[in-house]
mmCIF file of C-alpha atoms (C1' of nucleotides) in Angstrom:
data_model
loop_
_atom_site.group_PDB
_atom_site.id
_atom_site.type_symbol
_atom_site.label_atom_id
_atom_site.label_comp_id
_atom_site.label_asym_id
_atom_site.label_seq_id
_atom_site.Cartn_x
_atom_site.Cartn_y
_atom_site.Cartn_z
ATOM 1 C CA MET A 447 -0.092 -0.001 0.047
ATOM 2 C CA ALA A 448 2.790 2.249 0.642
ATOM 3 C CA ASP A 449 3.526 1.562 -2.863
ATOM 4 C CA ASP A 450 0.777 2.863 -4.461
ATOM 5 C CA ALA A 451 1.183 6.065 -2.345
ATOM 6 C CA SER A 452 4.540 6.396 -3.273
ATOM 7 C CA THR A 453 3.784 5.900 -6.922
ATOM 8 C CA LEU A 454 1.121 8.557 -6.790
ATOM 9 C CA GLN A 455 3.694 10.884 -4.920
ATOM 10 C CA GLN A 456 6.206 10.440 -7.883
ATOM 11 C CA GLN A 457 3.684 11.050 -10.620
ATOM 12 C CA VAL A 458 2.448 14.129 -8.805
ATOM 13 C CA TRP A 459 6.013 15.191 -8.527
ATOM 14 C CA ASP A 460 6.426 14.836 -12.298
ATOM 15 C CA PHE A 461 3.222 16.303 -13.130
ATOM 16 C CA VAL A 462 4.096 19.225 -11.412
ATOM 17 C CA TYR A 463 7.943 19.041 -12.639
ATOM 18 C CA ALA A 464 6.706 19.054 -16.100
ATOM 19 C CA TYR A 465 3.965 21.881 -15.836
ATOM 20 C CA ASP A 466 6.706 24.015 -14.246
ATOM 21 C CA ALA A 467 9.086 23.475 -17.148
ATOM 22 C CA ALA A 468 6.666 23.873 -19.813
ATOM 23 C CA TYR A 469 5.544 27.486 -18.230
ATOM 24 C CA ASP A 470 9.409 28.537 -17.927
ATOM 25 C CA ARG A 471 9.921 27.421 -21.491
ATOM 26 C CA ALA A 472 6.927 29.485 -22.742
ATOM 27 C CA ALA A 473 7.925 32.411 -20.812
ATOM 28 C CA GLN A 474 11.322 32.345 -21.999
ATOM 29 C CA ALA A 475 10.310 31.672 -25.592
ATOM 30 C CA VAL A 476 8.430 35.395 -25.668
ATOM 31 C CA GLY A 477 11.537 36.823 -23.395
ATOM 32 C CA LEU A 478 9.996 36.755 -20.313
ATOM 33 C CA SER A 479 10.949 35.172 -16.943
ATOM 34 C CA ALA A 480 8.185 33.209 -15.387
ATOM 35 C CA ALA A 481 7.743 35.782 -12.557
ATOM 36 C CA GLN A 482 7.221 38.422 -15.333
ATOM 37 C CA ALA A 483 4.657 36.409 -17.333
ATOM 38 C CA CYS A 484 2.825 35.403 -13.980
ATOM 39 C CA LEU A 485 2.627 38.837 -13.154
ATOM 40 C CA LEU A 486 1.240 39.777 -16.574
ATOM 41 C CA GLY A 487 -1.445 37.149 -16.171
ATOM 42 C CA GLU A 488 -2.444 38.867 -12.788
ATOM 43 C CA LEU A 489 -3.565 42.004 -14.984
ATOM 44 C CA THR A 490 -5.283 40.542 -17.460
ATOM 45 C CA GLN A 491 -8.605 40.760 -15.628
ATOM 46 C CA GLY A 492 -7.894 44.279 -14.569
ATOM 47 C CA THR A 493 -5.701 46.342 -12.499
ATOM 48 C CA ARG A 494 -4.137 45.616 -9.405
ATOM 49 C CA ALA A 495 -2.414 47.544 -6.681
ATOM 50 C CA MET A 496 1.166 46.651 -5.753
ATOM 51 C CA GLY A 497 0.533 45.374 -2.120
ATOM 52 C CA ASP A 498 -2.240 43.111 -3.954
ATOM 53 C CA LEU A 499 0.320 41.796 -6.336
ATOM 54 C CA ALA A 500 2.660 41.217 -3.667
ATOM 55 C CA VAL A 501 -0.122 39.053 -1.618
ATOM 56 C CA GLU A 502 -1.040 37.439 -4.530
ATOM 57 C CA LEU A 503 2.491 36.349 -5.683
ATOM 58 C CA LEU A 504 3.227 35.414 -1.973
ATOM 59 C CA CYS A 505 6.497 37.769 -2.322
ATOM 60 C CA ASP A 506 7.777 40.946 -0.636
ATOM 61 C CA PRO A 507 6.322 44.414 -2.003
ATOM 62 C CA SER A 508 9.621 45.208 -2.492
ATOM 63 C CA ASN A 509 10.184 42.444 -5.244
ATOM 64 C CA VAL A 510 6.820 43.607 -6.884
ATOM 65 C CA THR A 511 8.718 47.214 -7.114
ATOM 66 C CA GLN A 512 11.294 45.953 -9.203
ATOM 67 C CA LEU A 513 9.353 43.489 -11.141
ATOM 68 C CA VAL A 514 6.740 46.125 -12.297
ATOM 69 C CA ALA A 515 9.707 48.640 -12.747
ATOM 70 C CA ARG A 516 11.149 46.184 -15.558
ATOM 71 C CA LEU A 517 7.922 45.586 -16.999
ATOM 72 C CA GLU A 518 7.309 49.339 -17.102
ATOM 73 C CA ALA A 519 10.961 49.965 -18.752
ATOM 74 C CA ARG A 520 9.477 47.558 -21.539
ATOM 75 C CA GLY A 521 5.901 49.153 -21.834
ATOM 76 C CA LEU A 522 4.426 46.090 -20.911
ATOM 77 C CA VAL A 523 2.322 47.664 -17.723
ATOM 78 C CA THR A 524 1.856 51.135 -16.423
ATOM 79 C CA ARG A 525 1.866 52.309 -13.000
ATOM 80 C CA LEU A 526 -0.631 55.271 -11.776
ATOM 81 C CA PRO A 527 -1.668 56.647 -8.420
ATOM 82 C CA ASP A 528 -4.914 55.307 -7.237
ATOM 83 C CA PRO A 529 -7.047 58.914 -6.933
ATOM 84 C CA ALA A 530 -8.659 57.596 -3.950
ATOM 85 C CA ASP A 531 -5.585 56.918 -1.916
ATOM 86 C CA ARG A 532 -2.420 58.477 -2.999
ATOM 87 C CA ARG A 533 -0.299 56.304 -1.401
ATOM 88 C CA VAL A 534 -1.510 53.316 -3.521
ATOM 89 C CA LYS A 535 -0.015 52.721 -7.197
ATOM 90 C CA ARG A 536 -2.353 50.698 -9.544
ATOM 91 C CA VAL A 537 -0.816 48.467 -12.019
ATOM 92 C CA SER A 538 -2.427 48.047 -15.387
ATOM 93 C CA ILE A 539 -1.374 45.929 -18.430
ATOM 94 C CA THR A 540 -0.709 47.630 -21.800
ATOM 95 C CA PRO A 541 -1.645 46.443 -25.034
ATOM 96 C CA ALA A 542 1.805 45.483 -25.607
ATOM 97 C CA GLY A 543 1.628 43.720 -22.424
ATOM 98 C CA ARG A 544 -1.413 41.867 -23.264
ATOM 99 C CA ARG A 545 0.184 40.656 -26.903
ATOM 100 C CA GLU A 546 3.307 39.357 -24.843
ATOM 101 C CA HIS A 547 0.867 37.466 -22.422
ATOM 102 C CA ARG A 548 -1.033 36.001 -25.171
ATOM 103 C CA ALA A 549 2.087 34.730 -26.826
ATOM 104 C CA VAL A 550 3.200 33.037 -23.714
ATOM 105 C CA ARG A 551 -0.102 31.409 -23.409
ATOM 106 C CA ARG A 552 0.065 30.516 -26.708
ATOM 107 C CA ALA A 553 3.499 28.927 -26.152
ATOM 108 C CA PHE A 554 2.645 27.016 -23.199
ATOM 109 C CA GLY A 555 1.645 23.887 -24.640
ATOM 110 C CA PHE A 556 0.763 21.982 -21.456
ATOM 111 C CA PRO A 557 -2.894 22.263 -21.791
ATOM 112 C CA ASP A 558 -3.169 21.073 -24.951
ATOM 113 C CA ASP A 559 -0.072 18.531 -25.218
ATOM 114 C CA ARG A 560 -0.484 16.886 -21.823
ATOM 115 C CA LEU A 561 -4.230 17.464 -20.587
ATOM 116 C CA GLY A 562 -5.220 16.473 -24.172
ATOM 117 C CA HIS A 563 -4.349 12.897 -23.635
ATOM 118 C CA LEU A 564 -7.570 12.715 -21.572
ATOM 119 C CA THR A 565 -10.781 12.277 -23.121
ATOM 120 C CA GLY A 566 -13.626 14.765 -21.978
ATOM 121 C CA GLU A 567 -14.637 12.397 -19.344
ATOM 122 C CA GLU A 568 -11.384 11.987 -17.910
ATOM 123 C CA GLN A 569 -10.954 15.399 -17.730
ATOM 124 C CA ARG A 570 -13.981 15.748 -15.953
ATOM 125 C CA GLN A 571 -12.795 12.970 -13.361
ATOM 126 C CA LEU A 572 -9.798 14.992 -13.112
ATOM 127 C CA SER A 573 -11.357 18.408 -12.458
ATOM 128 C CA VAL A 574 -13.457 16.613 -9.809
ATOM 129 C CA LEU A 575 -10.553 14.851 -7.960
ATOM 130 C CA LEU A 576 -8.622 18.129 -8.144
ATOM 131 C CA ALA A 577 -11.585 20.334 -6.775
ATOM 132 C CA LYS A 578 -11.393 17.795 -3.631
ATOM 133 C CA VAL A 579 -7.661 17.926 -3.102
ATOM 134 C CA LEU A 580 -7.788 21.840 -3.343
ATOM 135 C CA ALA A 581 -10.627 22.079 -0.942
ATOM 136 C CA PRO A 582 -9.754 23.700 2.441
ATOM 137 C CA GLY A 583 -9.021 20.628 4.197
ATOM 138 C CA PRO A 584 -9.211 19.413 7.596
ATOM 139 C CA GLY A 585 -5.945 20.604 9.359
ATOM 140 C CA ALA A 586 -5.645 23.813 7.407
ATOM 141 C CA ALA A 587 -7.469 26.755 9.059
ATOM 142 C CA ALA A 588 -7.989 29.522 6.385
ATOM 143 C CA GLU A 589 -6.963 29.176 2.720
ATOM 144 C CA SER A 590 -7.941 31.321 -0.041
ATOM 145 C CA ALA A 591 -6.048 33.392 -2.319
ATOM 146 C CA SER A 592 -7.552 32.173 -5.758
ATOM 147 C CA THR A 593 -4.420 33.345 -7.301
ATOM 148 C CA ALA A 594 -4.418 33.965 -11.151
ATOM 149 C CA PRO A 595 -8.043 34.375 -12.507
ATOM 150 C CA ASP A 596 -6.910 32.704 -15.987
ATOM 151 C CA GLY A 597 -4.121 30.291 -15.234
ATOM 152 C CA GLU A 598 -0.666 31.584 -14.833
ATOM 153 C CA ARG A 599 1.781 30.222 -12.606
ATOM 154 C CA PRO A 600 5.003 31.544 -10.527
ATOM 155 C CA ALA A 601 8.361 30.706 -10.705
ATOM 156 C CA MET B 1151 -17.318 23.085 -22.786
ATOM 157 C CA ALA B 1152 -14.985 25.896 -23.070
ATOM 158 C CA ASP B 1153 -16.148 26.452 -19.499
ATOM 159 C CA ASP B 1154 -15.250 22.790 -18.595
ATOM 160 C CA ALA B 1155 -11.535 23.345 -19.856
ATOM 161 C CA SER B 1156 -10.784 26.633 -18.425
ATOM 162 C CA THR B 1157 -12.035 25.243 -15.313
ATOM 163 C CA LEU B 1158 -9.810 22.656 -15.341
ATOM 164 C CA GLN B 1159 -6.990 24.521 -16.434
ATOM 165 C CA GLN B 1160 -7.561 26.905 -13.424
ATOM 166 C CA GLN B 1161 -7.571 23.855 -11.187
ATOM 167 C CA VAL B 1162 -4.326 22.367 -12.832
ATOM 168 C CA TRP B 1163 -2.784 25.982 -12.039
ATOM 169 C CA ASP B 1164 -3.868 26.209 -8.544
ATOM 170 C CA PHE B 1165 -2.585 22.940 -7.989
ATOM 171 C CA VAL B 1166 0.830 23.265 -9.135
ATOM 172 C CA TYR B 1167 0.803 26.448 -7.276
ATOM 173 C CA ALA B 1168 -0.108 25.122 -3.998
ATOM 174 C CA TYR B 1169 2.371 22.168 -4.649
ATOM 175 C CA ASP B 1170 5.252 24.776 -5.674
ATOM 176 C CA ALA B 1171 4.614 26.916 -2.407
ATOM 177 C CA ALA B 1172 4.574 23.962 0.022
ATOM 178 C CA TYR B 1173 7.402 22.669 -1.207
ATOM 179 C CA ASP B 1174 9.341 25.990 -1.041
ATOM 180 C CA ARG B 1175 7.912 26.404 2.647
ATOM 181 C CA ALA B 1176 9.461 23.169 3.413
ATOM 182 C CA ALA B 1177 12.418 23.646 2.143
ATOM 183 C CA GLN B 1178 13.002 27.089 3.620
ATOM 184 C CA ALA B 1179 11.755 25.943 7.138
ATOM 185 C CA VAL B 1180 14.787 23.723 7.077
ATOM 186 C CA GLY B 1181 17.202 26.393 5.826
ATOM 187 C CA LEU B 1182 17.362 25.572 2.268
ATOM 188 C CA SER B 1183 16.613 26.879 -1.194
ATOM 189 C CA ALA B 1184 14.261 24.768 -3.292
ATOM 190 C CA ALA B 1185 17.001 24.360 -5.552
ATOM 191 C CA GLN B 1186 19.173 22.750 -3.168
ATOM 192 C CA ALA B 1187 16.669 20.722 -1.614
ATOM 193 C CA CYS B 1188 15.878 19.044 -5.333
ATOM 194 C CA LEU B 1189 19.388 18.523 -5.513
ATOM 195 C CA LEU B 1190 20.040 16.774 -2.287
ATOM 196 C CA GLY B 1191 16.705 14.656 -3.309
ATOM 197 C CA GLU B 1192 18.824 13.658 -6.389
ATOM 198 C CA LEU B 1193 21.476 12.183 -4.336
ATOM 199 C CA THR B 1194 19.387 10.018 -1.980
ATOM 200 C CA GLN B 1195 19.400 6.997 -4.374
ATOM 201 C CA GLY B 1196 23.183 7.196 -4.853
ATOM 202 C CA THR B 1197 26.176 9.411 -6.312
ATOM 203 C CA ARG B 1198 25.511 11.419 -9.419
ATOM 204 C CA ALA B 1199 28.424 13.285 -11.890
ATOM 205 C CA MET B 1200 27.862 16.851 -11.900
ATOM 206 C CA GLY B 1201 26.907 16.753 -15.516
ATOM 207 C CA ASP B 1202 24.213 14.206 -14.849
ATOM 208 C CA LEU B 1203 22.826 16.624 -12.286
ATOM 209 C CA ALA B 1204 22.522 19.503 -14.464
ATOM 210 C CA VAL B 1205 20.641 17.260 -17.103
ATOM 211 C CA GLU B 1206 18.426 16.242 -14.304
ATOM 212 C CA LEU B 1207 17.949 19.878 -13.252
ATOM 213 C CA LEU B 1208 17.602 21.235 -16.276
ATOM 214 C CA CYS B 1209 20.089 23.686 -15.742
ATOM 215 C CA ASP B 1210 23.607 24.870 -16.772
ATOM 216 C CA PRO B 1211 26.607 22.532 -15.416
ATOM 217 C CA SER B 1212 28.103 26.013 -13.785
ATOM 218 C CA ASN B 1213 25.166 26.362 -11.961
ATOM 219 C CA VAL B 1214 25.384 22.958 -10.219
ATOM 220 C CA THR B 1215 28.924 24.129 -9.288
ATOM 221 C CA GLN B 1216 27.835 26.573 -7.161
ATOM 222 C CA LEU B 1217 24.839 24.690 -6.125
ATOM 223 C CA VAL B 1218 27.216 21.948 -4.959
ATOM 224 C CA ALA B 1219 29.815 24.159 -3.624
ATOM 225 C CA ARG B 1220 27.118 25.902 -1.331
ATOM 226 C CA LEU B 1221 25.746 22.255 0.000
ATOM 227 C CA GLU B 1222 29.444 21.160 0.227
ATOM 228 C CA ALA B 1223 30.539 24.295 2.350
ATOM 229 C CA ARG B 1224 27.655 23.253 4.608
ATOM 230 C CA GLY B 1225 28.635 19.706 4.805
ATOM 231 C CA LEU B 1226 25.566 18.278 3.350
ATOM 232 C CA VAL B 1227 27.351 16.828 0.229
ATOM 233 C CA THR B 1228 30.655 15.739 -0.894
ATOM 234 C CA ARG B 1229 32.540 15.955 -4.264
ATOM 235 C CA LEU B 1230 35.277 13.453 -5.210
ATOM 236 C CA PRO B 1231 36.847 12.499 -8.413
ATOM 237 C CA ASP B 1232 35.580 9.544 -10.424
ATOM 238 C CA PRO B 1233 38.643 7.166 -10.675
ATOM 239 C CA ALA B 1234 37.658 5.863 -13.981
ATOM 240 C CA ASP B 1235 37.233 9.206 -15.634
ATOM 241 C CA ARG B 1236 39.432 12.103 -13.743
ATOM 242 C CA ARG B 1237 37.444 14.679 -15.345
ATOM 243 C CA VAL B 1238 34.308 13.750 -13.726
ATOM 244 C CA LYS B 1239 33.336 14.721 -9.850
ATOM 245 C CA ARG B 1240 31.053 12.498 -8.431
ATOM 246 C CA VAL B 1241 28.650 13.990 -5.922
ATOM 247 C CA SER B 1242 27.264 12.228 -2.952
ATOM 248 C CA ILE B 1243 25.103 13.279 0.090
ATOM 249 C CA THR B 1244 26.629 13.071 3.563
ATOM 250 C CA PRO B 1245 24.636 11.677 6.633
ATOM 251 C CA ALA B 1246 24.158 15.449 7.441
ATOM 252 C CA GLY B 1247 22.763 15.925 4.152
ATOM 253 C CA ARG B 1248 20.493 12.921 4.590
ATOM 254 C CA ARG B 1249 19.187 14.313 7.744
ATOM 255 C CA GLU B 1250 18.538 17.580 6.297
ATOM 256 C CA HIS B 1251 16.471 16.162 3.426
ATOM 257 C CA ARG B 1252 14.497 13.833 5.646
ATOM 258 C CA ALA B 1253 13.490 17.314 7.463
ATOM 259 C CA VAL B 1254 12.404 18.412 4.378
ATOM 260 C CA ARG B 1255 10.300 15.831 3.421
ATOM 261 C CA ARG B 1256 8.662 15.569 6.955
ATOM 262 C CA ALA B 1257 7.933 19.519 6.622
ATOM 263 C CA PHE B 1258 6.685 19.043 3.070
ATOM 264 C CA GLY B 1259 2.719 18.475 4.198
ATOM 265 C CA PHE B 1260 1.371 18.319 0.446
ATOM 266 C CA PRO B 1261 1.009 14.672 0.147
ATOM 267 C CA ASP B 1262 -0.609 13.935 3.434
ATOM 268 C CA ASP B 1263 -2.386 17.294 3.802
ATOM 269 C CA ARG B 1264 -3.956 17.417 0.311
ATOM 270 C CA LEU B 1265 -3.868 13.997 -1.391
ATOM 271 C CA GLY B 1266 -5.087 13.154 2.071
ATOM 272 C CA HIS B 1267 -8.286 14.640 0.853
ATOM 273 C CA LEU B 1268 -8.730 11.577 -1.055
ATOM 274 C CA THR B 1269 -9.871 8.317 -0.522
ATOM 275 C CA GLY B 1270 -7.725 5.205 -1.633
ATOM 276 C CA GLU B 1271 -9.898 4.623 -4.594
ATOM 277 C CA GLU B 1272 -9.658 8.297 -5.836
ATOM 278 C CA GLN B 1273 -5.830 8.225 -5.315
ATOM 279 C CA ARG B 1274 -5.935 5.151 -7.513
ATOM 280 C CA GLN B 1275 -8.120 7.011 -10.030
ATOM 281 C CA LEU B 1276 -6.068 10.139 -10.087
ATOM 282 C CA SER B 1277 -2.650 7.861 -10.395
ATOM 283 C CA VAL B 1278 -4.416 6.624 -13.342
ATOM 284 C CA LEU B 1279 -5.168 9.794 -15.074
ATOM 285 C CA LEU B 1280 -1.722 11.316 -14.358
ATOM 286 C CA ALA B 1281 -0.056 8.356 -16.052
ATOM 287 C CA LYS B 1282 -2.139 8.985 -19.099
ATOM 288 C CA VAL B 1283 -1.354 12.957 -19.026
ATOM 289 C CA LEU B 1284 2.425 11.993 -18.608
ATOM 290 C CA ALA B 1285 2.735 9.338 -20.974
ATOM 291 C CA PRO B 1286 4.985 10.179 -23.734
ATOM 292 C CA GLY B 1287 2.339 11.534 -26.206
ATOM 293 C CA PRO B 1288 1.398 12.160 -29.816
ATOM 294 C CA GLY B 1289 3.336 15.234 -30.742
ATOM 295 C CA ALA B 1290 6.252 15.043 -28.707
ATOM 296 C CA ALA B 1291 9.196 13.015 -30.157
ATOM 297 C CA ALA B 1292 11.442 11.551 -27.158
ATOM 298 C CA GLU B 1293 10.556 12.513 -23.746
ATOM 299 C CA SER B 1294 12.409 10.668 -20.645
ATOM 300 C CA ALA B 1295 14.292 12.246 -17.858
ATOM 301 C CA SER B 1296 12.258 10.303 -15.019
ATOM 302 C CA THR B 1297 13.693 13.174 -12.625
ATOM 303 C CA ALA B 1298 14.066 12.618 -8.846
ATOM 304 C CA PRO B 1299 13.585 9.071 -7.594
ATOM 305 C CA ASP B 1300 11.536 9.747 -4.512
ATOM 306 C CA GLY B 1301 9.965 12.952 -5.024
ATOM 307 C CA GLU B 1302 11.595 16.082 -5.203
ATOM 308 C CA ARG B 1303 10.973 19.432 -7.314
ATOM 309 C CA PRO B 1304 12.819 22.387 -8.427
ATOM 310 C CA ALA B 1305 12.047 26.139 -7.761
ATOM 311 C "C1'" DG C 340 -5.852 71.092 13.211
ATOM 312 C "C1'" DA C 341 -1.691 69.302 14.498
ATOM 313 C "C1'" DA C 342 0.608 64.933 16.500
ATOM 314 C "C1'" DG C 343 1.303 59.950 16.430
ATOM 315 C "C1'" DG C 344 0.400 55.774 14.590
ATOM 316 C "C1'" DT C 345 -0.464 53.208 10.637
ATOM 317 C "C1'" DT C 346 -0.116 51.790 5.573
ATOM 318 C "C1'" DA C 347 1.719 51.632 0.895
ATOM 319 C "C1'" DC C 348 5.332 52.014 -1.696
ATOM 320 C "C1'" DT C 349 10.485 52.617 -2.759
ATOM 321 C "C1'" DT C 350 15.380 52.545 -2.205
ATOM 322 C "C1'" DG C 351 19.566 50.017 -0.703
ATOM 323 C "C1'" DA C 352 21.950 46.018 0.217
ATOM 324 C "C1'" DT C 353 22.875 41.515 0.156
ATOM 325 C "C1'" DG C 354 22.344 36.843 -1.374
ATOM 326 C "C1'" DG C 355 20.507 32.691 -4.235
ATOM 327 C "C1'" DA C 356 19.813 30.855 -8.955
ATOM 328 C "C1'" DC C 357 20.627 30.945 -13.374
ATOM 329 C "C1'" DT C 358 22.950 31.647 -17.964
ATOM 330 C "C1'" DC C 359 26.811 32.600 -21.190
ATOM 331 C "C1'" DA C 360 31.801 32.826 -22.537
ATOM 332 C "C1'" DA C 361 36.098 31.359 -21.768
ATOM 333 C "C1'" DG C 362 39.298 28.827 -19.261
ATOM 334 C "C1'" DT C 363 41.758 24.478 -17.574
ATOM 335 C "C1'" DA C 364 42.356 19.592 -17.270
ATOM 336 C "C1'" DG C 365 41.998 15.005 -18.853
ATOM 337 C "C1'" DC C 366 40.261 11.504 -22.321
ATOM 338 C "C1'" DC C 367 40.504 9.390 -26.815
ATOM 339 C "C1'" DG C 368 41.043 8.499 -31.690
ATOM 340 C "C1'" DT C 369 44.618 8.849 -35.203
ATOM 341 C "C1'" DA D 1173 52.143 13.078 -29.578
ATOM 342 C "C1'" DC D 1174 48.544 15.803 -31.644
ATOM 343 C "C1'" DG D 1175 44.201 17.392 -32.159
ATOM 344 C "C1'" DG D 1176 39.426 17.543 -30.543
ATOM 345 C "C1'" DC D 1177 36.064 16.245 -27.324
ATOM 346 C "C1'" DT D 1178 34.100 16.231 -22.544
ATOM 347 C "C1'" DA D 1179 33.639 17.499 -17.780
ATOM 348 C "C1'" DC D 1180 33.928 20.763 -14.501
ATOM 349 C "C1'" DT D 1181 35.355 25.716 -13.139
ATOM 350 C "C1'" DT D 1182 35.600 30.676 -13.241
ATOM 351 C "C1'" DG D 1183 34.001 35.228 -14.082
ATOM 352 C "C1'" DA D 1184 30.474 38.559 -15.198
ATOM 353 C "C1'" DG D 1185 26.075 39.716 -15.323
ATOM 354 C "C1'" DT D 1186 21.044 39.513 -14.910
ATOM 355 C "C1'" DC D 1187 16.921 38.714 -12.472
ATOM 356 C "C1'" DC D 1188 14.552 37.103 -8.331
ATOM 357 C "C1'" DA D 1189 13.863 37.519 -3.579
ATOM 358 C "C1'" DT D 1190 14.456 39.139 1.293
ATOM 359 C "C1'" DC D 1191 15.174 42.132 4.845
ATOM 360 C "C1'" DA D 1192 15.991 47.043 6.920
ATOM 361 C "C1'" DA D 1193 15.380 51.768 6.520
ATOM 362 C "C1'" DG D 1194 13.098 55.418 4.260
ATOM 363 C "C1'" DT D 1195 9.179 58.402 2.505
ATOM 364 C "C1'" DA D 1196 4.642 59.967 1.742
ATOM 365 C "C1'" DA D 1197 -0.227 59.863 2.618
ATOM 366 C "C1'" DC D 1198 -3.925 58.313 5.452
ATOM 367 C "C1'" DC D 1199 -6.418 58.267 9.654
ATOM 368 C "C1'" DT D 1200 -7.495 58.758 14.236
ATOM 369 C "C1'" DT D 1201 -7.745 61.652 18.703
ATOM 370 C "C1'" DC D 1202 -7.296 65.137 21.239
#
DNA sequence: GAAGGTTACTTGATGGACTCAAGTAGCCGT
DNA sequence: ACGGCTACTTGAGTCCATCAAGTAACCTTC
């Protein structure tokens, strides 16, 4: 029985490894780092305050500052003060940034290449299982942070 | 239909995100980076040549040099010349390294915390689905690199 | 309405991860 | 032994990431 469990763990590891590697390749093919692509992904649904990005990306605010600075220097995002609270800077994606991000999504073959191995029915099964795995489980107190709205991942 | 698919993609993203974050936390709880923990994991089944590590970790050989140097400085691995080919350096894990690695495994709660949400039968289902996803599929020519033998992952 | 505390972001310093280019040492075929 | 290849290292540079300290703006409270 420990054998079944360890096989599953190995499979999950390989799965995550393949996913990460594919995303990395996709980003780099477009000339972005994984972190940059991930940040762009966060912005596709609308603007975000710097601080919110730090929370969503699970990193230090000062890290977001430099990440955004590099993207801004390349014209992929803009940073403008929030009219309601002048401490806050709201980051939004530019048309060029949207193009780059779409290019990453296009280069990211994992969903089609890998999930495409499954039939529609199998995909539905997988979805059910993942929902259960991801459900806030017993043992963990509070878990939320739905991360990216369209399917990104970090480094 | 595009809705089912996009839900699945989002779930896979969240799953990978949670896995990565958990591994990162586990490594850092022990005072290692994810890359260092991953490298230790590669060594648990036996020694490896530097070059082989570079292939398995999908990175430049010079990166392995510094990674191993840092681990060696902390006494977690040793590096000794291959008697058969004096160009080759074989890296092996020390008892201290093994202890650290076990600590990472212990701190890595994902398998128990998350996969534990599934019944034995569901785990078996997931295993079958993952096997199909990971199978060398149509479209990819050659894929091997079974990565870590006991369940590691990179940054 | 000014003082004090908190919040949001930036700056500076530091360290790890990673890559590329160039270098050295050892292998191997001719 | 010579030339070419392989394995690893070194050095330079970039990005990611964190911490500590700073600045500006908000928000209370007196």
